[in-house]
mmCIF file of C-alpha atoms in Angstrom:
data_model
loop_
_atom_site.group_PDB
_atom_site.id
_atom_site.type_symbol
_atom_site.label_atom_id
_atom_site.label_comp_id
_atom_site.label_asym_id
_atom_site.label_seq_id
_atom_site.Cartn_x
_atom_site.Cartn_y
_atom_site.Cartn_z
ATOM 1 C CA UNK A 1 -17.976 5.349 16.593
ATOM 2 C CA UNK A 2 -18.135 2.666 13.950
ATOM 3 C CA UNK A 3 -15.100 1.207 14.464
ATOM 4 C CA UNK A 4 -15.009 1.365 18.785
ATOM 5 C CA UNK A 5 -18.477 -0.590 17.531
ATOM 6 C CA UNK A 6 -16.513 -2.999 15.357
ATOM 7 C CA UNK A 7 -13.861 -3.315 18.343
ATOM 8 C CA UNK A 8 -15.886 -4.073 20.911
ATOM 9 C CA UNK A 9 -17.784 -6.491 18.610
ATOM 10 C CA UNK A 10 -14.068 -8.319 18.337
ATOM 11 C CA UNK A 11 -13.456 -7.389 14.947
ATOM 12 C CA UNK A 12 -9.649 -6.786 14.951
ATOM 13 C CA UNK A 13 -7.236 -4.997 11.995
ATOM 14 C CA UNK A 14 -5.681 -8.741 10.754
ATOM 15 C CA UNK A 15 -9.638 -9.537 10.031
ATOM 16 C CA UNK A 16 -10.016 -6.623 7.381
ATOM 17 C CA UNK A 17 -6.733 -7.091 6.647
ATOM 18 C CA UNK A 18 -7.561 -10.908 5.524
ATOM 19 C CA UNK A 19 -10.717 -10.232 4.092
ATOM 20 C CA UNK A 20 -8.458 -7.291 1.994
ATOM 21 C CA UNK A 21 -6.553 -9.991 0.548
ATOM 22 C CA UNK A 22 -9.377 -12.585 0.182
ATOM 23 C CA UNK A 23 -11.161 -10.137 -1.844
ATOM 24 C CA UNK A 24 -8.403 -9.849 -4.430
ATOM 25 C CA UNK A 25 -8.206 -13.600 -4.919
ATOM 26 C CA UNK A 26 -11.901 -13.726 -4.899
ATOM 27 C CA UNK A 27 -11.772 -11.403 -7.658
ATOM 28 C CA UNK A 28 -9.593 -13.222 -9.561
ATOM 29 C CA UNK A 29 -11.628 -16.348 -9.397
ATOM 30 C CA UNK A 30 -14.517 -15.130 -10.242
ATOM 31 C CA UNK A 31 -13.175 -13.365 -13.291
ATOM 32 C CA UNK A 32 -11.620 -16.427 -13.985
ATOM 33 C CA UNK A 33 -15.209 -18.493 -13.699
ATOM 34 C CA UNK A 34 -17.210 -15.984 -15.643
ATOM 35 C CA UNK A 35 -14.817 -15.694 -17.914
ATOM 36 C CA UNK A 36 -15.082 -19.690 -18.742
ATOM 37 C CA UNK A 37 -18.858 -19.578 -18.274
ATOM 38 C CA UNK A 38 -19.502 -19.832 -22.028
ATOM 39 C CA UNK A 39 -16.084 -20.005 -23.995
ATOM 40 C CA UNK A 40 -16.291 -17.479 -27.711
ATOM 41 C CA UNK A 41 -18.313 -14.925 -27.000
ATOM 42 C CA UNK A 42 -17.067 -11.442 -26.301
ATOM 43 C CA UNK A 43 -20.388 -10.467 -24.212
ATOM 44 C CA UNK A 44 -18.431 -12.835 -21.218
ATOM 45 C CA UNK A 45 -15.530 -11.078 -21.068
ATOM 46 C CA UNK A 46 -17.551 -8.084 -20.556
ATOM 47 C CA UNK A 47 -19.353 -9.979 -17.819
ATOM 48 C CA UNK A 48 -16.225 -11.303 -16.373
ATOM 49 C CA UNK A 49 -14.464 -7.683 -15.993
ATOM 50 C CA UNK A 50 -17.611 -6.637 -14.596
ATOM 51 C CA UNK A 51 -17.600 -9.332 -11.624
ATOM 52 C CA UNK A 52 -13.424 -8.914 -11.130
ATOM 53 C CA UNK A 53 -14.090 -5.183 -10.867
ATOM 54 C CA UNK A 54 -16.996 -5.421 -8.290
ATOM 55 C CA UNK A 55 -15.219 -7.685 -5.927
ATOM 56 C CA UNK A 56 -12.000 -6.648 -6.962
ATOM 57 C CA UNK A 57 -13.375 -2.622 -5.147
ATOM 58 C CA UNK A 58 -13.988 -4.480 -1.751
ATOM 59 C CA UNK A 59 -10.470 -4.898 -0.982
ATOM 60 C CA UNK A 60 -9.913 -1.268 -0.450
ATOM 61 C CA UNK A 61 -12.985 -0.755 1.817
ATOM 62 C CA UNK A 62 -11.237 -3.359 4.011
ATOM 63 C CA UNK A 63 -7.900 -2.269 3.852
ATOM 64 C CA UNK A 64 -9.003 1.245 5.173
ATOM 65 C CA UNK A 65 -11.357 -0.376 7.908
ATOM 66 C CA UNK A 66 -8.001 -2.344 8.791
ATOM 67 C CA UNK A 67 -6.058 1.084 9.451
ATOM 68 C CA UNK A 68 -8.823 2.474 10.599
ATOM 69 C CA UNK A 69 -9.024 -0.091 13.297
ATOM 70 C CA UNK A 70 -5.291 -0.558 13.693
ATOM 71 C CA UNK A 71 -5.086 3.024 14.938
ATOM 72 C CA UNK A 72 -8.003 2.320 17.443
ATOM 73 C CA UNK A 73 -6.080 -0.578 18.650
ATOM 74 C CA UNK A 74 -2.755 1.243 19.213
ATOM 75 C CA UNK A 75 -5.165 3.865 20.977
ATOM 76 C CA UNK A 76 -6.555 1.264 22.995
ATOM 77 C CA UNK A 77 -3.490 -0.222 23.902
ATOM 78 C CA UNK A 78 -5.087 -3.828 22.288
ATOM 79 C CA UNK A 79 -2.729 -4.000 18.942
ATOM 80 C CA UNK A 80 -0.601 -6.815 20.175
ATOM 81 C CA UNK A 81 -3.449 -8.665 22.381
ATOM 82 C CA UNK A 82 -4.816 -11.832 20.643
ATOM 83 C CA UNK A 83 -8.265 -11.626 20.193
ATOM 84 C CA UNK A 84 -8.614 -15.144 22.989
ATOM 85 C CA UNK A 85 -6.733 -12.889 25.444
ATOM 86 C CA UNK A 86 -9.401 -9.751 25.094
ATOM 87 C CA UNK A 87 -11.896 -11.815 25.596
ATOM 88 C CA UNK A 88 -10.774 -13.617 28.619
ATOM 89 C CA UNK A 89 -9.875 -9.567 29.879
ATOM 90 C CA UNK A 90 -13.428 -8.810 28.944
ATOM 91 C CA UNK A 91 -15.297 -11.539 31.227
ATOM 92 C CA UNK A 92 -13.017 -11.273 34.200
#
């Protein structure tokens, strides 16, 4: 139900897919920034793991949303349709 929601809504598996691998490099950067915050003190790299971890955990929420809605799509019959041409289906 949630993800003939997220279809319809023209959320497509190479979207979670790209927001899979955003997440990890987001996850590096931000470790990377809080880690540099305020060089020396051991309390930052605490606080750096702890941001890397929490976005780092978001990339397999969107990897299983993008399998999830793969499979819809081959049910569907929409996996190889660009998103433009599912629209243009959907208003004519």
């Amino acid at each position: 139900m949630i993800i003939k929601r997220m279809h319809d809504m023209g959320i497509r598996s190479e979207h979670a897919y790209t927001a899979a691998m955003a997440s990890i490099g987001i996850s590096i950067f931000t470790w990377l920034t809080s880690l540099n915050a305020e060089p020396g003190s051991h309390a930052d790299l605490a606080r750096a793991d702890r941001w890397g971890i929490f976005i780092g955990e978001w990339a397999p929420t969107f990897f299983g949303l993008g399998v999830a809605l793969s499979q819809h799509e081959q049910q569907d019959g929409t996996l190889t349709a660009s998103v433009h041409e599912l629209r243009e289906q959907k208003a004519g």
